[in-house]
mmCIF file of C-alpha atoms in Angstrom:
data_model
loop_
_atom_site.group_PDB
_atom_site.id
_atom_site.type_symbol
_atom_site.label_atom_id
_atom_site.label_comp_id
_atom_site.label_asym_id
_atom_site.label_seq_id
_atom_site.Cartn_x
_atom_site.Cartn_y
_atom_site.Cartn_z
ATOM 1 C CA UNK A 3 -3.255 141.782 -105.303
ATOM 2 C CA UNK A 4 -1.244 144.678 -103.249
ATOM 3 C CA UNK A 5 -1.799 147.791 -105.084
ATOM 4 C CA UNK A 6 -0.415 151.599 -103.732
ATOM 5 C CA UNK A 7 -0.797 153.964 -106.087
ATOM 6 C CA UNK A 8 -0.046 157.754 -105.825
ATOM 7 C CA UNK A 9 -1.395 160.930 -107.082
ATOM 8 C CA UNK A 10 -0.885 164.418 -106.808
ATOM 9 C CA UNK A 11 2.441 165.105 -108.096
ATOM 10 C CA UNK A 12 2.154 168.302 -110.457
ATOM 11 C CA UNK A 13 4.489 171.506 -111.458
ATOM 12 C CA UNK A 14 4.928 173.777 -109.007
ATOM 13 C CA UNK A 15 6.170 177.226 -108.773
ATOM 14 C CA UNK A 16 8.707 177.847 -105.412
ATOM 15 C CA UNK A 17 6.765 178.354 -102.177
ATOM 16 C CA UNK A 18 3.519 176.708 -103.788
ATOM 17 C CA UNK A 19 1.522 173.264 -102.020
ATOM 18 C CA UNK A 20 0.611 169.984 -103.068
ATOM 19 C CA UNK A 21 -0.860 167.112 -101.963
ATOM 20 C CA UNK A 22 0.398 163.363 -102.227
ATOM 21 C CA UNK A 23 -2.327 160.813 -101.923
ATOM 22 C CA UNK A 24 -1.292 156.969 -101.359
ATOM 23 C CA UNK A 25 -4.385 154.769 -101.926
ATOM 24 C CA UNK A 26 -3.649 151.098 -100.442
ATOM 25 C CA UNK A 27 -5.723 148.098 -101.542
ATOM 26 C CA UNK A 28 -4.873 144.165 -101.386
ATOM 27 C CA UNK A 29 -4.454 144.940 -97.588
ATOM 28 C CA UNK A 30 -5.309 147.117 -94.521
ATOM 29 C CA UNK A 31 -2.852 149.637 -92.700
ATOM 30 C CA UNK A 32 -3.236 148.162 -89.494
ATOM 31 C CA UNK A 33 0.114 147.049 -88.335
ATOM 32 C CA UNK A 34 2.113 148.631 -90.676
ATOM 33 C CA UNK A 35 4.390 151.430 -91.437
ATOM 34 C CA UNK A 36 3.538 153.879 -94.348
ATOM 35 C CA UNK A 37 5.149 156.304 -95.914
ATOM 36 C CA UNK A 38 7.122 158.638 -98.876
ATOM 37 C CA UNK A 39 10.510 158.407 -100.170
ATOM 38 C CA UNK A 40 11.739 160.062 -102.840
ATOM 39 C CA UNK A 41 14.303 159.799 -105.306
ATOM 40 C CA UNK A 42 16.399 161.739 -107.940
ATOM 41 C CA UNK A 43 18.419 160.549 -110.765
ATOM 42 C CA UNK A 44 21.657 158.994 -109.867
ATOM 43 C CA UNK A 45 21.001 159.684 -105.993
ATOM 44 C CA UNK A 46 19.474 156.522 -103.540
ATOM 45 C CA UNK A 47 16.042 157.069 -102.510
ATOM 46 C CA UNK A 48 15.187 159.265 -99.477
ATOM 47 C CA UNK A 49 12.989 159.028 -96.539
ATOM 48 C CA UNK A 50 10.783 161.992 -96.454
ATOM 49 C CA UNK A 51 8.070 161.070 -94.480
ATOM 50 C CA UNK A 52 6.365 157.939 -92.545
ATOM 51 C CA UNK A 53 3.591 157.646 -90.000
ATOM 52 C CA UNK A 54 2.669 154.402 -88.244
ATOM 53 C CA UNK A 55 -0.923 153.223 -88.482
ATOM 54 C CA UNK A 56 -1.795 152.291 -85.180
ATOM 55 C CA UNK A 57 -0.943 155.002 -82.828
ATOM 56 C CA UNK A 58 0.004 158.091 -85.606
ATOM 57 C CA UNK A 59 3.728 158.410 -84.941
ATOM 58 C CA UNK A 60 5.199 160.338 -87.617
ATOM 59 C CA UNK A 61 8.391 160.789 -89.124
ATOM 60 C CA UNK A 62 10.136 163.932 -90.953
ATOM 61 C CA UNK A 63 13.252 163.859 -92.987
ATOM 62 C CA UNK A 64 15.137 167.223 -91.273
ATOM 63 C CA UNK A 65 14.756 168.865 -94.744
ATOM 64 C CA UNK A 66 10.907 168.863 -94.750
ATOM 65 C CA UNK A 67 10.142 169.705 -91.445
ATOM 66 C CA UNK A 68 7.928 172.552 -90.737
ATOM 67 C CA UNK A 69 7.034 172.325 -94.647
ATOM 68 C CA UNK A 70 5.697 168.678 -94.716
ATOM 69 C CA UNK A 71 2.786 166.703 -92.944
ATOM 70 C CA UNK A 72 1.888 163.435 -93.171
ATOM 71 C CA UNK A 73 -2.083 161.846 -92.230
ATOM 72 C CA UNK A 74 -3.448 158.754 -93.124
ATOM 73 C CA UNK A 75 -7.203 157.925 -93.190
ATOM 74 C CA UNK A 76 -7.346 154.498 -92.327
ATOM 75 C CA UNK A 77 -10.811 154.175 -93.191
ATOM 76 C CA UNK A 78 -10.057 155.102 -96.575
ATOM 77 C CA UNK A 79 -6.605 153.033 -96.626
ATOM 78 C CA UNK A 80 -5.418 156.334 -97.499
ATOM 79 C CA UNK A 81 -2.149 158.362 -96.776
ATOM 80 C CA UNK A 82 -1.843 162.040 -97.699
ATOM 81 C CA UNK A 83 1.625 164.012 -98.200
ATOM 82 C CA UNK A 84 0.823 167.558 -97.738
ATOM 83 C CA UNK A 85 3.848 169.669 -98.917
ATOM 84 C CA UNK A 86 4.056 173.739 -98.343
ATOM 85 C CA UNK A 87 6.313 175.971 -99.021
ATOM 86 C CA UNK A 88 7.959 173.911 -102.132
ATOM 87 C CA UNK A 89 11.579 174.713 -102.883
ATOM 88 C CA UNK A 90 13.118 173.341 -106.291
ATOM 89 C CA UNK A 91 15.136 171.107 -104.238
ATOM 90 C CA UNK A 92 12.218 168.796 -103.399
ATOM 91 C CA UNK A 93 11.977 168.147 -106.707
ATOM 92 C CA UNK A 94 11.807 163.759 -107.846
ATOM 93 C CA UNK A 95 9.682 160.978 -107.945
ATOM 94 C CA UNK A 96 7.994 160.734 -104.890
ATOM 95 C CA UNK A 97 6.917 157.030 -104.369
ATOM 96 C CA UNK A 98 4.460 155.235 -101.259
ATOM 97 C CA UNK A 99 5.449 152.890 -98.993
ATOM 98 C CA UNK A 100 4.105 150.048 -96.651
ATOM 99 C CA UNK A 101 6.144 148.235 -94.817
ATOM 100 C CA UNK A 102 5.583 146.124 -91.381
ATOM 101 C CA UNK A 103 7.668 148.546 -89.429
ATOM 102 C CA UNK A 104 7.125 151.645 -87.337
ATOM 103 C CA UNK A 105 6.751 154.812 -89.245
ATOM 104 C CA UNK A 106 9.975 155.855 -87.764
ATOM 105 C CA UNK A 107 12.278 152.606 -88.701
ATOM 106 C CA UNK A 108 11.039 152.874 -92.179
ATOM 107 C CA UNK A 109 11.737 155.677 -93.392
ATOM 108 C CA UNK A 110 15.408 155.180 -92.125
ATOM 109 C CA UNK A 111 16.319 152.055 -94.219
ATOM 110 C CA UNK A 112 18.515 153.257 -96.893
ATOM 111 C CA UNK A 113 17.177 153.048 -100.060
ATOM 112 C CA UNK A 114 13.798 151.998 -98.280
ATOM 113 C CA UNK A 115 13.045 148.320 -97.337
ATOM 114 C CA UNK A 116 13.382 146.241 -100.232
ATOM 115 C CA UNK A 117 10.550 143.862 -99.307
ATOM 116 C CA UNK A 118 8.290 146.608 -98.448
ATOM 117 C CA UNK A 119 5.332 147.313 -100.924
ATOM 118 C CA UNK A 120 5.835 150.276 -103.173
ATOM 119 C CA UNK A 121 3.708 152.470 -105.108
ATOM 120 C CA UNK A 122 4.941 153.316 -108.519
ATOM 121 C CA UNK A 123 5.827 156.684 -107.735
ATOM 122 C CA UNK A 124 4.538 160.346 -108.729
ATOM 123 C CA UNK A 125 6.701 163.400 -110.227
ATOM 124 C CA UNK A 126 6.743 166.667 -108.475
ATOM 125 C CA UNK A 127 8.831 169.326 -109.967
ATOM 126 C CA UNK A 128 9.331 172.689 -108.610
ATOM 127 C CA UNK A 129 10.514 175.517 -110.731
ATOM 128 C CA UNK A 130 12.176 178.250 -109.225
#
């Protein structure tokens, strides 16, 4: 069975760090696209940020870049959102990825690709 499940998602205060963890099983990263989108109530989901297994290609949403990085472990089947400098507008459910597309492709679908495998998500909240 294809699990992804996230952890990490916490409250924050503005300007404070966390750390997104994606743990994969049922399959292996190689050949696919992973990565975050997130979503708020009432808006579509968002891609934040996607990397691509085989070569490490990564993809930032213009609003997190410079805050945001993205690293998998493959060994581990593991991907890692680490998020500095918080601001309360990052807050929502922040939900995992896989998908067999490049890192960059998929985190441009709208609403994320709908056959893609998908975690069930983790809540980050940032108080101002």
């Amino acid at each position: 069975e294809v699990q992804l499940v996230e952890s990490g998602g916490d409250l924050v205060q503005a300007g404070g760090s966390l750390r997104l963890s994606c743990v994969a099983s049922g399959f292996t990263f190689g050949g696919y696209g992973i990565g975050w989108f997130r979503q708020v109530p009432g808006k579509q989901r968002e891609g934040v940020s996607c990397i691509t297994s085989s070569d490490g290609s990564t993809y930032y949403a213009d609003s997190v870049k410079g805050r945001f990085t993205i690293s998998i472990d493959n060994a581990k089947n593991t991907v890692y959102l680490q998020m500095n400098s918080l601001k309360p507008e990052d807050t929502a459910d922040y939900y995992c990825v896989a998908d067999t597309l490049p890192g960059a492709v998929l985190c441009t679908v709208p609403n994320g690709p709908p056959a893609g495998y998908w975690g069930r998500g983790t809540q980050v909240t940032v108080s101002s």
